[in-house]
Short mmCIF file of C-alpha atoms in Angstrom, two decimals:
data_model
loop_
_atom_site.label_atom_id
_atom_site.label_comp_id
_atom_site.label_asym_id
_atom_site.label_seq_id
_atom_site.Cartn_x
_atom_site.Cartn_y
_atom_site.Cartn_z
CA MET A 1 -46.80 -6.53 7.96
CA VAL A 2 -44.82 -4.38 10.38
CA HIS A 3 -43.65 -5.84 13.68
CA PRO A 4 -45.47 -4.15 16.61
CA ALA A 5 -42.16 -2.95 18.10
CA GLN A 6 -41.13 -1.21 14.87
CA ALA A 7 -42.67 2.09 15.98
CA GLN A 8 -40.82 2.19 19.32
CA LYS A 9 -38.03 4.79 19.26
CA VAL A 10 -35.03 4.24 21.49
CA GLN A 11 -34.69 7.96 22.18
CA HIS A 12 -38.19 7.99 23.66
CA LEU A 13 -37.39 4.97 25.83
CA ALA A 14 -34.18 6.55 27.05
CA ALA A 15 -36.02 9.70 28.08
CA GLY A 16 -37.97 7.69 30.64
CA ASP A 17 -36.85 6.79 34.14
CA LEU A 18 -35.19 3.49 33.25
CA ALA A 19 -33.16 1.48 35.73
CA MET A 20 -31.99 -0.77 32.91
CA PRO A 21 -32.72 -1.23 29.20
CA PRO A 22 -35.83 -3.28 28.29
CA SER A 23 -35.13 -6.98 27.71
CA ARG A 24 -35.51 -6.59 23.92
CA TYR A 25 -32.19 -4.72 23.89
CA VAL A 26 -30.21 -6.79 26.40
CA GLN A 27 -27.58 -9.09 24.90
CA SER A 28 -26.89 -12.55 26.27
CA GLU A 29 -23.91 -12.58 28.63
CA ASN A 30 -21.44 -14.02 26.13
CA LYS A 31 -22.27 -11.36 23.52
CA ARG A 32 -22.22 -8.26 25.71
CA PRO A 33 -19.62 -5.59 24.89
CA THR A 34 -17.77 -6.32 28.13
CA ALA A 35 -17.58 -10.09 27.50
CA GLY A 36 -13.95 -11.21 27.46
CA SER A 37 -11.10 -8.73 27.70
CA MET A 38 -11.76 -5.02 27.86
CA ALA A 39 -11.20 -3.08 24.66
CA VAL A 40 -8.18 -0.83 24.32
CA THR A 41 -7.86 2.21 22.08
CA ALA A 42 -6.44 1.46 18.66
CA ILE A 43 -3.71 3.56 17.09
CA ILE A 44 -5.22 3.62 13.62
CA PRO A 45 -3.45 4.71 10.41
CA THR A 46 -3.96 8.27 9.17
CA ILE A 47 -3.73 9.09 5.47
CA ASP A 48 -3.08 12.62 4.17
CA MET A 49 -5.07 12.86 0.96
CA ASN A 50 -3.09 15.86 -0.22
CA LEU A 51 0.02 13.68 -0.32
CA LEU A 52 -1.77 10.55 -1.51
CA THR A 53 -3.28 12.19 -4.58
CA ASP A 54 -0.30 14.41 -5.40
CA ALA A 55 0.27 14.12 -9.16
CA ALA A 56 4.01 14.44 -8.68
CA ALA A 57 5.80 11.15 -8.03
CA THR A 58 7.40 12.29 -4.80
CA THR A 59 8.85 10.22 -1.99
CA ALA A 60 6.14 11.54 0.33
CA ALA A 61 3.40 10.45 -2.10
CA ASP A 62 4.94 6.98 -2.39
CA GLU A 63 5.12 6.67 1.38
CA GLU A 64 1.48 7.68 1.72
CA ALA A 65 0.45 5.10 -0.89
CA THR A 66 2.34 2.42 1.04
CA LYS A 67 0.52 3.49 4.21
CA LEU A 68 -2.82 3.24 2.38
CA ARG A 69 -2.20 -0.33 1.24
CA SER A 70 -1.02 -1.37 4.68
CA ALA A 71 -4.09 0.25 6.27
CA LEU A 72 -6.50 -1.58 3.96
CA GLN A 73 -4.77 -4.92 4.34
CA SER A 74 -4.14 -4.93 8.07
CA TRP A 75 -6.94 -2.72 9.42
CA GLY A 76 -9.59 -2.27 6.74
CA LEU A 77 -9.99 1.33 7.86
CA PHE A 78 -8.06 4.57 8.28
CA ALA A 79 -8.53 8.22 9.21
CA VAL A 80 -8.13 10.84 6.49
CA THR A 81 -6.91 14.40 6.59
CA GLY A 82 -6.44 16.77 3.66
CA HIS A 83 -9.89 15.90 2.29
CA GLY A 84 -10.80 19.51 1.56
CA MET A 85 -13.77 19.93 3.90
CA PRO A 86 -13.34 22.62 6.57
CA GLU A 87 -13.75 21.52 10.16
CA SER A 88 -16.38 24.23 10.63
CA PHE A 89 -18.50 22.67 7.84
CA LEU A 90 -18.29 19.20 9.41
CA ASP A 91 -19.17 20.66 12.81
CA GLU A 92 -22.22 22.28 11.23
CA ILE A 93 -23.39 18.91 9.90
CA LEU A 94 -22.97 17.28 13.30
CA SER A 95 -24.84 20.12 14.96
CA ALA A 96 -27.71 19.93 12.45
CA THR A 97 -27.90 16.17 12.98
CA ARG A 98 -28.10 16.57 16.73
CA ASN A 99 -30.76 19.26 16.34
CA PHE A 100 -32.88 16.99 14.15
CA PHE A 101 -32.92 14.20 16.72
CA HIS A 102 -33.77 16.75 19.41
CA LEU A 103 -36.94 17.81 17.57
CA PRO A 104 -40.28 16.89 19.19
CA PRO A 105 -41.39 13.33 18.31
CA ALA A 106 -44.28 14.53 16.14
CA ALA A 107 -41.92 16.60 13.99
CA LYS A 108 -39.68 13.60 13.31
CA GLU A 109 -42.55 11.19 12.66
CA LYS A 110 -43.27 13.05 9.41
CA TYR A 111 -40.24 11.19 8.03
CA SER A 112 -41.10 7.76 9.49
CA ASN A 113 -39.87 4.60 7.79
CA VAL A 114 -43.15 2.89 8.71
CA VAL A 115 -45.46 3.90 5.87
CA ALA A 116 -49.20 3.61 5.42
CA GLY A 117 -50.63 0.92 3.17
CA ALA A 118 -51.78 3.41 0.55
CA VAL A 119 -48.19 4.56 0.15
CA ALA A 120 -46.73 1.06 0.28
CA GLY A 121 -49.37 -0.43 -2.04
CA ASN A 122 -50.18 -2.89 0.72
CA GLY A 123 -53.88 -2.43 1.40
CA ASN A 124 -54.60 -1.20 4.91
CA GLU A 125 -51.43 -2.64 6.39
CA LYS A 126 -48.42 -0.54 7.28
CA SER A 127 -45.01 -1.47 5.91
CA PHE A 128 -41.38 -0.93 6.80
CA GLN A 129 -39.20 0.60 4.11
CA ALA A 130 -35.49 1.25 4.37
CA GLU A 131 -35.49 5.01 3.92
CA GLY A 132 -36.72 7.40 6.55
CA TYR A 133 -36.60 7.99 10.29
CA GLY A 134 -37.00 5.24 12.87
CA ILE A 135 -35.17 2.08 13.85
CA ASP A 136 -33.75 -0.73 11.75
CA ARG A 137 -36.04 -3.51 10.57
CA ILE A 138 -37.45 -5.97 13.09
CA ASP A 139 -38.17 -9.46 11.75
CA THR A 140 -38.92 -11.61 14.79
CA ASP A 141 -39.99 -11.46 18.43
CA GLU A 142 -36.62 -12.96 19.40
CA GLN A 143 -34.49 -10.36 17.62
CA ILE A 144 -32.31 -8.35 20.02
CA LEU A 145 -32.53 -4.69 19.07
CA ASP A 146 -29.84 -2.04 18.84
CA TRP A 147 -29.77 0.99 21.11
CA CYS A 148 -30.12 3.65 18.39
CA ASP A 149 -32.50 5.55 16.12
CA ARG A 150 -31.58 6.58 12.60
CA LEU A 151 -32.49 8.59 9.53
CA TYR A 152 -31.54 6.70 6.36
CA LEU A 153 -31.64 8.38 2.94
CA GLN A 154 -30.56 7.64 -0.61
CA VAL A 155 -28.67 10.70 -1.81
CA GLN A 156 -27.34 9.52 -5.19
CA PRO A 157 -28.30 9.16 -7.99
CA GLU A 158 -30.25 12.36 -7.56
CA SER A 159 -33.16 10.92 -9.56
CA ASN A 160 -33.66 8.27 -6.85
CA ARG A 161 -34.00 10.67 -3.96
CA GLN A 162 -37.20 10.49 -1.92
CA LEU A 163 -37.25 14.10 -0.79
CA LYS A 164 -40.30 13.54 1.40
CA PHE A 165 -37.90 11.92 3.88
CA TRP A 166 -35.40 14.82 3.79
CA PRO A 167 -35.86 17.16 6.79
CA PRO A 168 -35.50 20.84 5.77
CA GLU A 169 -33.00 21.29 8.61
CA LEU A 170 -30.59 18.91 6.88
CA HIS A 171 -31.43 19.35 3.20
CA GLU A 172 -28.98 22.06 2.13
CA LEU A 173 -26.11 20.72 4.21
CA LEU A 174 -26.69 17.19 2.93
CA GLU A 175 -26.67 18.41 -0.68
CA GLU A 176 -23.25 19.97 -0.18
CA TYR A 177 -21.86 17.13 1.91
CA THR A 178 -22.99 14.59 -0.71
CA LEU A 179 -21.00 16.36 -3.42
CA ARG A 180 -17.92 16.87 -1.28
CA SER A 181 -17.79 13.39 0.19
CA GLU A 182 -18.25 11.76 -3.21
CA HIS A 183 -15.20 13.71 -4.39
CA VAL A 184 -13.28 12.20 -1.46
CA PHE A 185 -14.59 8.73 -2.32
CA ARG A 186 -13.56 8.99 -5.97
CA ARG A 187 -10.08 10.23 -5.11
CA LEU A 188 -9.56 7.41 -2.63
CA LEU A 189 -10.90 4.78 -5.02
CA ALA A 190 -8.47 5.95 -7.70
CA ALA A 191 -5.61 5.79 -5.20
CA VAL A 192 -6.61 2.25 -4.17
CA ALA A 193 -6.56 1.18 -7.84
CA ARG A 194 -3.12 2.71 -8.44
CA ASN A 195 -1.91 1.01 -5.28
CA LEU A 196 -2.57 -2.35 -6.92
CA GLY A 197 -0.72 -1.30 -10.06
CA PHE A 198 -3.79 -0.47 -12.15
CA ASN A 199 -4.96 2.78 -13.73
CA SER A 200 -7.00 5.23 -11.68
CA GLU A 201 -10.31 4.15 -13.23
CA PHE A 202 -9.86 0.41 -12.56
CA PHE A 203 -12.45 0.16 -9.78
CA ALA A 204 -14.47 3.16 -10.95
CA ASP A 205 -15.25 1.34 -14.21
CA LYS A 206 -16.49 -1.68 -12.25
CA ILE A 207 -18.95 0.28 -10.10
CA GLY A 208 -20.21 2.78 -12.70
CA ASP A 209 -20.64 6.54 -12.87
CA ASN A 210 -23.99 6.62 -11.04
CA VAL A 211 -23.12 4.88 -7.81
CA SER A 212 -25.86 4.27 -5.26
CA THR A 213 -25.04 6.42 -2.24
CA TYR A 214 -26.86 6.28 1.08
CA ALA A 215 -26.54 8.55 4.10
CA ARG A 216 -27.22 7.26 7.59
CA PHE A 217 -27.65 9.74 10.46
CA THR A 218 -27.57 7.73 13.68
CA TYR A 219 -28.50 8.83 17.21
CA TYR A 220 -27.33 6.75 20.17
CA PRO A 221 -29.25 7.90 23.29
CA PRO A 222 -27.72 7.70 26.77
CA CYS A 223 -28.16 4.20 28.17
CA PRO A 224 -28.65 3.41 31.89
CA GLN A 225 -26.54 0.23 31.61
CA PRO A 226 -24.55 0.48 28.37
CA GLU A 227 -22.60 -2.69 29.12
CA LEU A 228 -25.76 -4.73 28.44
CA VAL A 229 -26.54 -3.56 24.90
CA TYR A 230 -25.10 -2.82 21.48
CA GLY A 231 -25.45 0.64 20.05
CA LEU A 232 -25.12 -1.15 16.70
CA LYS A 233 -24.49 -4.89 16.44
CA PRO A 234 -21.30 -6.31 14.85
CA HIS A 235 -21.39 -6.05 11.06
CA THR A 236 -19.48 -5.29 7.90
CA ASP A 237 -20.60 -2.59 5.47
CA ASN A 238 -22.58 -2.95 2.27
CA SER A 239 -20.31 -0.59 0.36
CA VAL A 240 -17.20 -0.24 -1.71
CA LEU A 241 -15.91 2.29 0.77
CA THR A 242 -17.74 3.94 3.68
CA ILE A 243 -16.98 7.49 4.84
CA LEU A 244 -17.81 8.27 8.45
CA LEU A 245 -18.18 11.61 10.17
CA LEU A 246 -18.01 10.63 13.83
CA ASP A 247 -19.08 12.41 16.98
CA ASN A 248 -16.13 14.56 18.02
CA ARG A 249 -17.00 14.36 21.71
CA VAL A 250 -18.04 10.77 22.47
CA GLY A 251 -16.50 7.54 21.21
CA GLY A 252 -18.18 4.18 20.76
CA LEU A 253 -17.05 2.64 17.46
CA GLN A 254 -15.01 -0.54 17.84
CA ILE A 255 -13.20 -2.77 15.33
CA LEU A 256 -12.53 -6.49 15.68
CA ARG A 257 -8.88 -7.18 14.99
CA ASP A 258 -7.05 -10.43 15.67
CA GLY A 259 -9.92 -11.64 17.83
CA ARG A 260 -9.97 -8.53 20.02
CA TRP A 261 -12.26 -5.51 20.08
CA LEU A 262 -10.40 -2.20 19.82
CA ASP A 263 -11.82 1.27 20.43
CA ILE A 264 -11.60 3.69 17.53
CA PRO A 265 -10.43 6.97 19.05
CA VAL A 266 -12.53 10.12 18.95
CA LEU A 267 -11.47 11.99 15.82
CA THR A 268 -11.00 15.73 16.03
CA ASP A 269 -9.63 18.52 13.82
CA GLY A 270 -11.94 17.59 10.95
CA GLU A 271 -10.70 14.04 10.42
CA LEU A 272 -12.95 11.52 8.66
CA LEU A 273 -12.87 7.75 8.98
CA VAL A 274 -12.90 5.47 5.94
CA ILE A 275 -13.90 1.79 6.16
CA ALA A 276 -13.51 -0.86 3.46
CA GLY A 277 -16.82 -2.51 2.56
CA ASP A 278 -17.86 -5.94 1.36
CA GLU A 279 -17.77 -4.88 -2.29
CA ILE A 280 -14.10 -3.86 -2.32
CA GLU A 281 -13.29 -7.14 -0.55
CA ILE A 282 -15.01 -9.07 -3.35
CA MET A 283 -13.59 -6.98 -6.20
CA SER A 284 -10.05 -7.16 -4.79
CA ASN A 285 -10.41 -10.94 -4.35
CA GLY A 286 -9.69 -10.61 -0.65
CA VAL A 287 -6.57 -8.45 -0.99
CA PHE A 288 -8.48 -5.85 1.00
CA MET A 289 -10.80 -7.02 3.76
CA ALA A 290 -14.00 -5.49 5.14
CA PRO A 291 -13.52 -5.22 8.92
CA VAL A 292 -16.13 -6.34 11.41
CA HIS A 293 -17.09 -3.38 13.58
CA ARG A 294 -19.75 -2.41 16.10
CA VAL A 295 -20.89 0.51 18.24
CA VAL A 296 -21.07 0.30 22.02
CA ALA A 297 -23.51 2.42 23.96
CA SER A 298 -22.65 5.06 26.56
CA ASP A 299 -24.23 7.07 29.35
CA ARG A 300 -23.87 10.06 27.00
CA GLU A 301 -25.62 10.68 23.71
CA ARG A 302 -23.63 10.12 20.54
CA ILE A 303 -24.26 10.82 16.84
CA SER A 304 -22.65 9.91 13.53
CA VAL A 305 -23.15 10.61 9.82
CA VAL A 306 -22.17 7.76 7.50
CA MET A 307 -22.01 7.65 3.69
CA PHE A 308 -22.17 4.26 1.96
CA TYR A 309 -20.95 4.04 -1.66
CA GLN A 310 -22.36 1.08 -3.59
CA PRO A 311 -22.05 0.00 -7.25
CA GLU A 312 -24.79 0.68 -9.77
CA PRO A 313 -27.46 -2.01 -9.14
CA GLU A 314 -26.99 -3.70 -12.51
CA LYS A 315 -23.22 -4.12 -12.05
CA VAL A 316 -21.85 -7.57 -11.24
CA LEU A 317 -19.70 -8.04 -8.16
CA ALA A 318 -16.87 -10.49 -8.77
CA PRO A 319 -13.15 -10.88 -8.11
CA SER A 320 -11.24 -8.80 -10.65
CA GLU A 321 -9.71 -11.12 -13.27
CA GLU A 322 -6.35 -9.39 -12.88
CA LEU A 323 -6.28 -10.45 -9.22
CA VAL A 324 -7.14 -14.12 -9.83
CA GLY A 325 -4.51 -16.74 -10.61
CA LYS A 326 -3.15 -20.15 -9.65
CA GLU A 327 -1.64 -18.85 -6.43
CA ARG A 328 -4.76 -16.84 -5.58
CA PRO A 329 -7.90 -18.47 -7.03
CA ALA A 330 -11.24 -16.68 -7.06
CA MET A 331 -12.46 -16.52 -3.47
CA TYR A 332 -15.97 -15.18 -4.20
CA LYS A 333 -18.75 -16.04 -6.61
CA ARG A 334 -20.25 -13.58 -9.08
CA ILE A 335 -23.37 -11.81 -7.83
CA GLU A 336 -25.38 -8.83 -9.08
CA ALA A 337 -24.97 -5.72 -6.96
CA LYS A 338 -28.75 -5.43 -6.62
CA VAL A 339 -29.09 -9.01 -5.37
CA PHE A 340 -26.30 -8.39 -2.89
CA GLY A 341 -27.90 -5.13 -1.73
CA ASP A 342 -31.33 -6.74 -1.36
CA GLY A 343 -29.84 -9.31 1.02
CA VAL A 344 -28.24 -6.76 3.32
CA TRP A 345 -31.23 -6.08 5.60
CA ASP A 346 -31.93 -9.79 6.02
CA ALA A 347 -28.29 -10.44 6.86
CA PHE A 348 -28.09 -7.50 9.27
CA ALA A 349 -31.25 -8.52 11.12
CA ALA A 350 -29.81 -12.05 11.43
CA GLY A 351 -26.47 -10.74 12.68
CA GLU A 352 -24.48 -12.18 9.77
CA ARG A 353 -22.14 -10.79 7.14
CA THR A 354 -23.97 -10.36 3.84
CA ILE A 355 -21.15 -12.28 2.14
CA ASP A 356 -21.83 -15.24 4.42
CA PHE A 357 -25.62 -14.89 4.48
CA LEU A 358 -25.80 -15.00 0.67
CA LYS A 359 -23.07 -17.68 0.46
CA VAL A 360 -20.93 -15.54 -1.83
CA LYS A 361 -17.66 -17.16 -0.76
CA VAL A 362 -16.38 -20.03 -2.87
CA GLU A 363 -17.39 -23.21 -1.04
CA GLN A 364 -13.91 -24.68 -0.94
CA GLN A 365 -12.54 -21.71 0.97
CA GLU A 366 -12.21 -21.88 4.71
CA GLU A 367 -15.05 -20.24 6.63
CA ARG A 368 -14.02 -17.26 8.73
CA GLY A 369 -16.69 -17.56 11.39
CA THR A 370 -19.51 -15.38 12.65
CA LEU A 371 -19.55 -11.82 13.90
CA ASP A 372 -19.30 -12.62 17.60
CA GLY A 373 -15.51 -12.51 17.71
CA SER A 374 -14.25 -15.50 15.76
CA TYR A 375 -13.43 -13.46 12.65
CA SER A 376 -11.20 -10.43 12.51
CA VAL A 377 -9.19 -8.30 10.17
CA GLY A 378 -5.81 -9.91 9.94
CA THR A 379 -7.33 -13.32 9.11
CA ARG A 380 -6.27 -14.49 5.65
CA TYR A 381 -7.17 -17.42 3.40
#
């Protein structure tokens, strides 16, 4: 059964004459984005992929590899240049995304993630399903909702695509972006493997050739009192790596580092942002950490396009044997990628890391805390 509020779009609410957000979106005082010290803008690492993946063993390539390892260990994210996608192409994707969310409500409802019972095999009841246009899943009356709408699509493997949810305005661009961004993902994954002293296919072999790839187009409407809400609640990503194409006009993404929220700067000149996900944290046995991040709302609209790269469902997530030893025992239990992925929506709705929600960490290891500020990149076992 679908929660009654599942059909309410934030964009429609924001278009009304609101003095403040409805109570379903308002965070308790201690969880509001302005609680504690004000965020400052982070100076995040930038990796030039042309240097990083240079076949020649040059000093510049070595320096870029060192920067990559430092970025993954101390930040869990970095900006990338030299990825091969023209700025004009990325601008076109952002523009098409904005245009989709500006369509009349009836035009967008054709792609709704609330489906009729006949489609869901659920009698006369309607059901929520992950793909499609709408808001994230609502489980309870008490759940505080995020100030955003989204279009969520599986783009790879191609055989798993549900094209009925693909708007024509985005279809051709998404096809091309899927191919280009996966090339970026594979190059980065190979570089991460080499950085640990392994061959280029070390992690690629563990996730498979037919990775599950999901695209999330997110629209954050203007908010009358943005300090009261989350655009997107604190979380880590269900991915090996995540590639983000961020709004080049309005910021809002923040990372939790050493107990403090830092603003990720607005990226321009065709830069992409890459974030380490839960899966690379598990496979690297905690050498690389998935950072907790969130999105704060604004009095201006904001959009983003995010690509999540996940292992084939039948693969097993586990610390790589080569990274386990007496000085660094296994920090995570073995778990099937499908089981991990199936737990993501439950964990996200509950405001927990999937790793913690599914109790993937080895019990003897010290708990790192919840997502409200007690855990940050920089924390180590």
